[in-house]
XYZ file of C-alpha atoms in Angstrom:
686
model
C 25.007 35.995 14.598
C 24.245 32.936 16.769
C 26.267 32.494 19.942
C 28.032 29.217 20.753
C 28.938 28.163 24.318
C 30.691 24.898 25.097
C 31.794 23.810 28.568
C 33.626 20.601 29.410
C 33.120 19.842 33.084
C 35.367 17.267 34.746
C 37.109 16.262 37.928
C 39.973 18.551 39.033
C 42.312 19.536 36.211
C 45.987 20.072 37.198
C 46.651 23.805 37.402
C 49.682 23.594 35.113
C 47.536 22.194 32.277
C 44.607 24.596 32.324
C 45.891 27.536 30.290
C 47.269 25.297 27.546
C 43.985 23.383 27.439
C 42.060 26.632 26.928
C 44.398 27.681 24.124
C 44.074 24.236 22.545
C 40.276 24.358 22.682
C 40.261 27.743 20.938
C 42.669 26.455 18.288
C 40.652 23.311 17.567
C 37.368 25.237 17.452
C 38.883 27.786 15.092
C 39.800 24.988 12.704
C 36.560 23.003 13.060
C 34.276 26.018 12.780
C 36.134 27.739 9.961
C 33.201 27.323 7.496
C 31.009 29.201 10.009
C 33.491 32.091 10.358
C 33.655 32.216 14.168
C 34.317 35.606 15.804
C 35.392 36.532 19.326
C 36.515 33.053 20.372
C 37.346 33.221 24.070
C 38.495 30.504 26.462
C 37.579 30.086 30.125
C 39.598 27.763 32.354
C 39.343 26.618 35.943
C 39.947 23.699 38.281
C 36.980 21.667 37.004
C 36.174 23.076 33.577
C 37.428 24.417 30.313
C 35.015 26.361 28.147
C 34.806 28.593 25.118
C 32.328 30.993 23.559
C 32.029 32.799 20.226
C 29.598 34.026 17.621
C 29.329 32.399 14.198
C 27.318 32.286 11.006
C 23.966 30.531 11.054
C 24.734 28.479 7.927
C 27.596 26.918 6.036
C 26.915 28.148 2.481
C 26.436 25.614 -0.296
C 29.217 25.108 -2.858
C 30.175 23.191 -5.961
C 33.005 20.691 -5.517
C 35.064 19.674 -8.528
C 37.484 16.733 -8.508
C 39.619 15.754 -11.463
C 39.778 12.065 -12.364
C 41.683 10.012 -14.974
C 42.691 11.379 -18.375
C 40.441 10.947 -21.374
C 41.313 7.572 -22.913
C 42.586 6.132 -19.639
C 42.019 2.384 -19.060
C 38.543 1.376 -17.972
C 39.935 0.064 -14.675
C 41.151 3.538 -13.762
C 37.798 5.103 -14.578
C 35.873 2.388 -12.722
C 38.103 2.867 -9.659
C 37.449 6.620 -9.656
C 33.663 6.233 -9.909
C 33.619 3.445 -7.311
C 35.615 5.606 -4.904
C 33.053 8.417 -5.156
C 29.960 6.196 -5.423
C 28.812 7.535 -8.797
C 28.277 6.192 -12.285
C 30.197 7.239 -15.384
C 27.282 9.360 -16.454
C 28.024 11.722 -13.560
C 31.438 12.605 -15.091
C 32.148 15.295 -17.641
C 35.148 15.893 -19.895
C 37.131 19.031 -19.158
C 40.509 19.906 -20.713
C 41.246 16.258 -21.472
C 40.274 14.893 -18.032
C 37.179 13.262 -16.569
C 35.826 15.580 -13.886
C 33.282 14.917 -11.157
C 31.234 17.920 -10.048
C 29.031 17.751 -7.000
C 26.741 20.260 -5.413
C 27.250 20.446 -1.661
C 24.085 21.869 -0.098
C 24.052 24.547 2.574
C 24.350 23.211 6.117
C 22.965 24.694 9.294
C 25.374 25.637 12.067
C 23.725 23.058 14.339
C 24.251 20.228 11.855
C 27.878 21.271 11.320
C 28.489 21.295 15.087
C 26.874 17.901 15.574
C 29.124 16.507 12.854
C 32.391 17.996 14.062
C 32.378 18.349 17.873
C 32.429 14.645 18.877
C 35.578 14.047 16.834
C 37.140 17.266 18.178
C 36.661 16.070 21.756
C 37.882 12.553 21.053
C 41.177 13.845 19.677
C 41.699 16.600 22.246
C 45.425 16.470 23.134
C 46.167 16.503 26.847
C 49.805 16.200 28.053
C 48.534 13.287 30.172
C 45.119 11.689 30.030
C 43.332 8.825 31.749
C 40.650 6.223 31.191
C 37.878 5.459 33.641
C 34.821 3.287 33.943
C 33.898 0.673 31.402
C 32.484 0.589 27.930
C 34.516 3.402 26.370
C 38.006 4.122 25.143
C 37.413 7.900 25.431
C 40.120 9.589 27.524
C 40.361 12.957 29.256
C 42.779 14.586 31.682
C 40.421 13.548 34.495
C 36.999 11.874 34.250
C 34.722 14.088 32.161
C 31.327 14.466 33.854
C 29.270 16.892 31.758
C 29.232 18.526 28.336
C 27.350 21.801 28.040
C 26.857 22.952 24.453
C 24.404 25.683 23.459
C 23.767 27.541 20.205
C 21.647 30.618 20.915
C 20.321 28.886 24.044
C 19.431 25.632 22.267
C 21.234 22.382 23.065
C 23.382 20.982 20.255
C 22.317 17.321 20.307
C 25.482 15.259 20.061
C 26.910 12.346 21.985
C 30.357 10.837 22.456
C 29.009 7.348 21.792
C 30.505 5.760 18.700
C 29.469 2.286 17.547
C 29.980 -0.137 20.417
C 31.784 2.531 22.422
C 29.260 4.169 24.773
C 31.400 7.297 25.297
C 30.678 7.062 29.052
C 27.103 7.943 28.098
C 28.175 11.568 27.734
C 25.921 13.807 25.669
C 25.575 17.552 25.295
C 23.079 19.352 27.516
C 22.351 22.729 29.052
C 23.516 22.052 32.607
C 26.621 23.070 34.497
C 27.661 22.760 38.153
C 28.612 25.338 40.755
C 31.163 25.189 43.565
C 31.711 21.644 44.842
C 31.086 22.614 48.494
C 29.381 25.992 48.530
C 26.750 25.331 45.803
C 26.846 21.682 44.660
C 24.525 20.222 42.085
C 23.496 20.870 38.481
C 21.863 24.013 37.167
C 20.590 24.889 33.666
C 21.871 27.937 31.772
C 20.803 29.625 28.546
C 23.872 31.365 27.147
C 27.349 32.717 27.891
C 26.288 35.733 29.967
C 23.737 33.697 31.911
C 26.340 30.922 32.403
C 28.813 33.384 33.913
C 26.187 35.031 36.129
C 24.766 31.720 37.279
C 28.159 30.294 38.180
C 29.170 33.498 39.991
C 26.021 33.230 42.081
C 27.151 29.674 42.823
C 30.672 30.721 43.885
C 32.580 30.054 40.671
C 34.700 32.648 38.825
C 35.047 31.221 35.330
C 37.701 33.701 34.203
C 41.242 32.762 35.277
C 42.451 36.351 34.900
C 39.777 37.543 37.341
C 40.821 34.907 39.886
C 44.450 36.009 39.577
C 43.461 39.631 40.128
C 41.340 38.790 43.172
C 44.192 36.748 44.656
C 46.883 39.384 44.038
C 44.788 42.319 45.265
C 43.348 40.426 48.214
C 46.725 39.268 49.476
C 48.257 42.738 48.974
C 45.423 44.393 50.922
C 45.656 41.952 53.824
C 49.439 42.283 53.999
C 49.307 46.060 53.649
C 46.870 46.314 56.540
C 49.677 45.054 58.783
C 52.461 47.049 57.172
C 53.769 44.044 55.286
C 54.240 43.161 51.606
C 53.863 39.929 49.648
C 57.029 38.483 48.104
C 56.327 38.701 44.328
C 55.625 35.279 42.832
C 53.597 35.418 39.634
C 54.014 31.697 39.061
C 52.475 30.855 42.413
C 49.586 33.241 41.768
C 48.917 31.457 38.471
C 49.065 28.055 40.151
C 46.739 28.986 42.991
C 44.315 30.546 40.510
C 44.162 27.104 38.920
C 43.407 25.426 42.249
C 40.476 27.520 43.482
C 37.149 28.492 41.969
C 36.263 31.122 44.554
C 39.487 32.566 46.015
C 39.357 33.843 49.592
C 42.717 35.196 50.903
C 43.827 34.817 54.542
C 46.867 35.575 56.688
C 48.415 33.136 59.151
C 51.108 33.465 61.802
C 54.535 31.802 61.891
C 55.781 30.639 65.297
C 58.677 32.689 66.602
C 60.785 29.545 67.095
C 61.133 29.209 63.298
C 62.027 32.805 62.498
C 65.769 32.116 62.672
C 65.503 29.789 59.650
C 66.860 31.331 56.432
C 64.169 33.344 54.683
C 64.688 31.352 51.467
C 64.107 28.090 53.351
C 60.818 29.314 54.742
C 59.674 30.712 51.411
C 60.506 27.574 49.419
C 59.001 25.281 52.044
C 55.775 27.285 52.057
C 55.651 27.500 48.284
C 56.539 23.938 47.350
C 54.642 22.077 50.071
C 51.617 24.234 50.776
C 51.321 26.904 48.055
C 51.625 29.638 50.692
C 52.891 33.150 50.034
C 55.833 34.614 51.988
C 55.599 38.081 53.489
C 58.233 40.728 54.171
C 58.559 43.561 56.675
C 59.065 47.100 55.409
C 62.842 46.663 55.797
C 62.860 43.557 53.588
C 63.278 41.020 56.366
C 61.079 37.954 56.659
C 57.825 38.657 58.512
C 56.379 36.176 61.042
C 53.292 35.905 58.857
C 52.248 33.975 55.764
C 49.388 34.263 53.293
C 47.255 31.611 51.664
C 44.087 31.324 49.578
C 41.138 29.190 50.561
C 38.513 27.825 48.177
C 35.617 28.324 50.578
C 33.917 31.109 52.535
C 34.197 29.976 56.180
C 31.234 30.608 58.420
C 33.488 31.468 61.377
C 35.394 34.192 59.525
C 38.286 31.848 58.834
C 39.489 31.105 62.374
C 39.392 27.325 61.906
C 40.920 27.476 58.419
C 43.787 29.708 59.585
C 44.468 27.531 62.616
C 44.577 24.408 60.473
C 47.033 25.930 58.015
C 49.213 27.216 60.853
C 49.329 23.689 62.293
C 50.370 22.228 58.933
C 53.056 24.878 58.514
C 54.510 24.150 61.957
C 55.070 20.553 60.874
C 56.714 21.658 57.626
C 59.013 24.076 59.377
C 59.895 21.456 61.967
C 61.201 19.271 59.108
C 63.167 22.223 57.734
C 64.569 22.906 61.203
C 65.771 19.302 61.402
C 67.708 19.597 58.102
C 69.053 23.058 59.058
C 70.460 21.830 62.367
C 71.727 18.508 61.011
C 73.483 19.979 57.966
C 75.481 22.448 60.044
C 77.086 19.656 62.073
C 79.444 19.001 59.121
C 81.491 21.681 57.384
C 81.335 22.052 53.624
C 85.007 21.153 53.436
C 84.285 17.860 55.204
C 81.624 17.101 52.556
C 84.063 17.297 49.647
C 84.765 13.578 49.698
C 81.041 12.840 49.217
C 81.137 14.578 45.816
C 83.192 11.660 44.470
C 80.098 9.503 44.912
C 77.796 11.754 42.857
C 77.859 11.180 39.119
C 77.854 14.370 37.055
C 77.629 12.608 33.679
C 78.595 9.149 32.504
C 81.244 10.541 30.125
C 82.356 13.383 32.388
C 82.894 11.705 35.740
C 81.754 12.732 39.206
C 80.875 16.028 40.807
C 84.201 15.780 42.574
C 86.053 15.659 39.255
C 83.973 18.536 37.966
C 84.816 20.551 41.061
C 88.547 20.125 40.382
C 88.043 21.390 36.817
C 86.195 24.415 38.143
C 88.925 25.149 40.723
C 91.560 25.204 37.970
C 89.387 27.325 35.649
C 88.434 29.777 38.407
C 92.112 30.299 39.165
C 92.808 31.082 35.504
C 89.867 33.478 35.137
C 90.515 35.334 38.428
C 93.317 37.628 37.128
C 91.273 38.406 34.005
C 88.518 39.839 36.246
C 90.716 41.312 38.946
C 89.573 38.894 41.647
C 91.496 37.121 44.392
C 92.769 33.825 42.983
C 92.747 32.224 46.426
C 89.122 33.171 47.103
C 88.018 32.096 43.622
C 89.623 28.695 43.956
C 88.169 28.226 47.439
C 84.692 29.198 46.279
C 84.921 26.781 43.338
C 86.150 23.997 45.601
C 83.156 24.288 47.950
C 80.574 25.336 45.354
C 78.862 21.965 44.876
C 79.168 20.565 48.408
C 75.658 21.646 49.408
C 74.372 18.975 46.997
C 75.161 16.496 49.779
C 73.063 18.299 52.397
C 69.651 17.231 53.600
C 68.134 20.674 52.924
C 69.104 20.684 49.250
C 68.028 17.048 48.970
C 64.591 18.108 50.189
C 64.488 21.407 48.263
C 66.724 21.309 45.134
C 65.644 24.914 44.414
C 67.973 25.985 47.231
C 71.223 24.835 45.557
C 73.846 27.488 46.081
C 71.690 29.488 48.483
C 72.182 26.908 51.264
C 75.856 26.564 50.377
C 76.266 30.277 51.062
C 74.587 29.995 54.470
C 76.621 26.957 55.437
C 79.860 28.598 54.236
C 79.217 31.612 56.489
C 78.469 29.259 59.372
C 81.794 27.499 58.719
C 83.709 30.778 58.891
C 84.543 31.120 55.199
C 85.268 34.645 53.968
C 82.378 36.895 52.949
C 83.576 36.886 49.319
C 83.635 33.064 49.193
C 80.263 32.691 50.947
C 78.580 35.250 48.683
C 80.081 33.653 45.566
C 78.717 30.228 46.538
C 75.220 31.657 47.148
C 75.295 33.607 43.830
C 76.906 30.987 41.591
C 73.660 30.174 39.701
C 72.683 33.806 39.183
C 71.279 34.932 36.852
C 68.837 32.016 36.766
C 66.521 33.705 34.258
C 65.898 36.917 32.281
C 64.526 38.834 35.281
C 67.195 37.733 37.748
C 69.935 40.079 38.930
C 73.542 39.563 37.860
C 76.334 39.228 40.444
C 78.868 42.046 40.506
C 81.275 40.892 43.232
C 84.488 39.758 41.460
C 84.674 36.310 43.124
C 80.968 35.688 42.408
C 81.456 36.632 38.762
C 84.482 34.323 38.406
C 82.642 31.376 39.976
C 79.595 31.935 37.760
C 81.789 32.014 34.634
C 83.841 28.981 35.683
C 80.677 26.957 36.317
C 79.112 27.829 32.977
C 82.255 27.566 30.841
C 82.931 24.109 32.285
C 79.328 23.039 31.766
C 79.155 24.171 28.127
C 82.550 22.756 27.237
C 81.944 19.442 28.983
C 78.507 18.760 27.519
C 79.464 19.817 23.998
C 82.516 17.517 24.230
C 80.245 14.688 25.394
C 77.963 15.182 22.371
C 75.099 16.632 24.420
C 74.649 19.957 22.596
C 71.071 21.261 22.330
C 69.034 20.184 19.312
C 65.835 21.814 18.175
C 63.766 22.726 21.208
C 65.488 20.079 23.344
C 67.965 21.342 25.933
C 67.842 18.930 28.886
C 70.992 20.318 30.541
C 70.017 24.006 30.246
C 72.969 24.910 28.004
C 71.189 27.803 26.295
C 70.461 29.266 29.728
C 74.121 28.776 30.667
C 75.236 30.627 27.517
C 72.870 33.520 28.287
C 74.291 33.578 31.816
C 77.808 33.957 30.436
C 76.647 36.777 28.161
C 74.907 38.681 30.944
C 77.834 38.262 33.360
C 80.185 39.665 30.715
C 77.919 42.444 29.458
C 76.665 43.763 32.784
C 80.140 43.683 34.333
C 81.857 45.052 31.174
C 84.378 42.212 31.153
C 86.997 42.039 28.388
C 87.337 38.307 27.833
C 88.441 36.158 24.905
C 85.781 33.431 24.698
C 87.818 31.160 22.452
C 90.692 31.231 24.921
C 88.395 30.418 27.831
C 86.753 27.518 26.020
C 90.237 26.210 25.169
C 91.321 26.447 28.797
C 88.174 24.647 29.927
C 88.637 21.864 27.338
C 92.190 21.181 28.505
C 90.866 19.844 31.836
C 88.404 17.379 30.267
C 89.102 13.666 30.061
C 91.734 13.162 27.357
C 89.359 11.318 25.064
C 87.094 14.381 24.901
C 89.608 17.197 24.587
C 89.466 17.211 20.775
C 85.764 16.486 20.346
C 84.524 18.012 17.067
C 81.583 19.831 18.693
C 83.943 21.983 20.785
C 84.532 24.144 17.724
C 80.849 25.081 17.731
C 80.957 26.830 21.103
C 81.869 30.402 19.970
C 79.089 30.278 17.366
C 76.699 28.944 20.031
C 77.424 31.987 22.206
C 77.041 34.295 19.210
C 73.626 32.825 18.437
C 72.468 33.323 22.030
C 73.763 36.904 21.935
C 71.679 37.606 18.833
C 68.642 36.073 20.576
C 69.179 38.329 23.545
C 69.565 41.435 21.383
C 66.371 40.506 19.526
C 64.492 40.169 22.825
C 65.774 43.634 23.829
C 64.532 45.146 20.547
C 68.084 45.947 19.435
C 69.331 45.522 15.850
C 70.849 42.074 15.890
C 71.515 42.389 12.148
C 74.225 44.936 13.004
C 75.906 42.334 15.209
C 75.643 39.789 12.390
C 77.124 42.313 9.946
C 80.218 43.016 12.037
C 80.671 39.311 12.901
C 81.089 38.014 9.331
C 84.730 37.068 8.878
C 85.505 38.451 12.332
C 87.234 36.063 14.751
C 86.937 38.507 17.650
C 84.966 37.002 20.567
C 85.242 39.940 22.969
C 81.524 40.514 23.578
C 81.935 44.050 24.936
C 83.976 45.112 21.894
C 81.590 43.432 19.460
C 78.561 45.129 20.994
C 80.302 48.509 20.978
C 81.044 48.088 17.266
C 77.500 46.941 16.555
C 76.017 49.907 18.441
C 78.269 52.369 16.586
C 77.183 50.804 13.284
C 73.531 51.017 14.310
C 73.900 54.677 15.266
C 75.488 55.458 11.893
C 72.794 53.640 9.928
C 70.116 55.681 11.675
C 71.573 58.903 10.200
C 70.769 60.131 6.692
C 74.423 59.807 5.642
C 74.521 56.254 6.993
C 71.388 55.200 5.125
C 72.664 56.618 1.848
C 76.113 55.109 2.363
C 74.510 51.702 2.949
C 72.518 52.032 -0.287
C 75.571 53.157 -2.275
C 77.784 50.413 -0.858
C 75.191 47.794 -1.742
C 75.020 49.250 -5.239
C 78.794 48.997 -5.593
C 78.763 45.403 -4.322
C 75.994 44.432 -6.743
C 77.847 45.906 -9.716
C 80.992 44.030 -8.729
C 79.102 40.769 -8.247
C 77.682 40.997 -11.761
C 80.921 42.105 -13.432
C 83.057 39.595 -11.526
C 81.092 36.830 -13.207
C 82.157 38.199 -16.578
C 85.894 38.805 -16.106
C 86.592 39.146 -12.385
C 87.711 39.306 -9.754
C 88.611 42.977 -9.958
C 90.913 43.194 -6.988
C 93.801 45.149 -8.461
C 94.815 48.580 -7.196
C 93.201 51.274 -9.366
C 95.553 53.324 -11.590
C 95.245 57.038 -10.747
C 96.491 58.001 -14.240
C 93.322 56.463 -15.745
C 90.923 58.691 -13.841
C 89.179 60.865 -16.432
C 86.529 62.516 -14.257
C 86.846 64.615 -11.132
C 84.308 62.390 -9.357
C 86.665 59.413 -9.700
C 89.548 61.388 -8.263
C 87.403 62.749 -5.414
C 86.263 59.235 -4.433
C 89.825 57.899 -4.568
C 91.045 60.849 -2.520
C 88.336 60.289 0.062
C 89.300 56.614 0.307
C 92.952 57.611 0.771
C 91.921 59.637 3.818
C 89.124 57.460 5.263
C 90.745 54.008 5.052
C 93.713 54.694 7.383
C 91.508 56.806 9.662
C 89.038 53.913 10.050
C 91.839 51.398 10.681
C 93.400 53.655 13.341
C 90.052 54.258 15.041
C 89.341 50.529 15.136
C 92.752 49.795 16.612
C 92.057 52.299 19.373
C 88.472 51.016 19.823
C 87.001 54.399 18.872
C 84.191 52.777 16.955
C 81.926 55.821 16.817
C 84.779 57.830 15.304
C 85.352 55.065 12.758
C 81.706 55.204 11.684
C 81.810 58.996 11.408
C 84.860 58.739 9.135
C 83.107 56.133 6.976
C 80.007 58.303 6.718
C 82.044 61.062 5.042
C 82.218 58.815 1.952
C 78.542 59.410 1.346
C 78.934 62.658 -0.658
C 81.792 61.625 -3.015
C 80.171 58.222 -3.554
C 76.804 59.776 -4.458
C 78.520 62.127 -6.952
C 80.487 59.200 -8.387
C 77.359 57.219 -9.216
C 75.574 60.318 -10.549
C 78.329 61.319 -12.973
C 80.443 58.238 -13.741
C 79.501 55.346 -16.035
C 81.218 52.347 -14.423
C 80.825 50.083 -17.474
C 82.472 52.543 -19.821
C 82.916 51.518 -23.455
C 86.693 51.857 -23.066
C 87.915 48.533 -21.518
C 90.754 50.134 -19.534
C 88.422 52.747 -17.991
C 85.835 50.118 -17.119
C 88.384 47.880 -15.369
C 89.927 50.771 -13.481
C 86.534 51.934 -12.231
C 85.698 48.391 -11.120
C 89.035 48.292 -9.276
C 88.071 51.536 -7.539
C 84.701 50.120 -6.476
C 86.423 46.960 -5.277
C 88.679 49.084 -3.113
C 85.614 50.815 -1.655
C 83.885 47.506 -0.894
C 87.041 46.080 0.733
C 87.317 49.124 2.960
C 83.642 48.930 3.971
C 84.095 45.283 4.863
C 86.556 46.451 7.506
C 83.488 47.951 9.148
C 80.837 45.351 8.385
C 79.334 43.026 5.814
C 76.497 45.284 4.667
C 74.692 42.411 2.969
C 73.657 41.280 6.475
C 71.849 44.532 7.181
C 68.071 44.165 6.925
C 65.881 46.612 5.064
């Protein structure tokens, strides 16, 4: 099969756009080359190029196209319009099943001709998040000025151009040339295929595979750090970004001046990451090391001495700025900054950050006894929680919200519990983040998120589709993790009600507030799905259940899942569904059949055995649920499997005698009602 290679060489592509661009190129080529059945489509991305390669068929096979036209006997105008549209005469049409039909033979097409016909349009409609125009004479846009197009089919150039009519397409046309490293091996060079392209560019200091660059960066930095007994602070996002900035990664270590080592480790790390794309290092005991790591895009002739010195000089200036904010911010206590929160708008309908703080203080005081935390510490932590928004450090580095508040609180002499709670208030920030366990920290995290969700839902700002500008889904997941991982027994409806009571009066009865418990339930199902757990069990026990105690709900769901994984549980599920289906059908005829069954009408031992089993199991299940012995409840329910199987084997539910039929339906209805105490089994998948 012929091999296709296409490379689009441009000025520097933003690192954040490269991976998506590679995926988009593969998707568009898959669609455009479908008639050629492409195989092994692979993308290559880098700072100045996106490329793709694959194998494909040599020809698009010929085919017969058939298009139905007007009906036989249709007006001449309709027939003339159809023939004019397709550029044929009436003689080219044939009658088929009462319609005029046009059949055309489409000849086979070479892969080269197909590529020439499709690639220009593919490139003209390539969707970049942001694109630009340059030069004159063309409306063609690209993320940055496109300089070369390399397109080869089995080593031969595919002859196409981006010119279209009066648009010169920047005089871009396909060729066989690429370019190496901008500084280490500048200039054009011809290639003959994918393997030769990769080898040629490697010899010219370009790694075309982003995954290889990431590996070289990670391993190189780890080896350099390890040689000095240090470790690199994990930062996969920064590795990805740097891999999108360099074509030939060369790792180095630099030194941090001792005068800056008393800055908070987070300040140094964020300053290095945000401003310079440097990596932070740690000593073996976890403390910040007086070293940093970076990746150059050149191979210095002096072993890197000049490059390292230059980066150290830049970092000194960055840290001097951070030192200025650190020293200046500590001249005012967090308590003194409270008044400034009244000048920061939280939301047009929800007032200022100062007003939000007062809501959080009230809510934290109410949650504290539910968690067993000090009310005084919780209220103090909530009062000071947002004051670091007024500091210069957080103004410069918003990523340090909360973290800096914790440092400044300790400097001001606040208690350890209050300081820690302020620093941990936004945790967990994401799926891989740790969850606070200190009681005051947990209370502050819950108060912040319950107020946020309640306030924004009341203001009509609930998430829609993929849009979630205020991070409310993340806030809901934060609530769930705080509750689950600290095993908190909380009534969510009560907490949302308490939070709503502090909102502006006009918003306290907003209709969307009633959606909050369901919003949390949906996020909980999403989390269970991501963990590989059976979220259908949670859905089954939630139907008709007003309980919002997450710990209790998950315990019930797990007990149900454990039962359904046993043989008795599987058979009980099948039998219960069978009973429910029979009732659904018969209820349409003369239902509902909700009366208590009459024991005197039992004519078979299997009926009596099932009724007797229900007499024992029903109160046992209710008692076990009341005592939160959910596993015991499921074990009791599973004992119904044997009498229920025998019932369906021996008893005809729709007996010819009307009174027997109704009584047996009443018995099945009793069974279904009892099983609904456990779960709605129609929600169980499979």
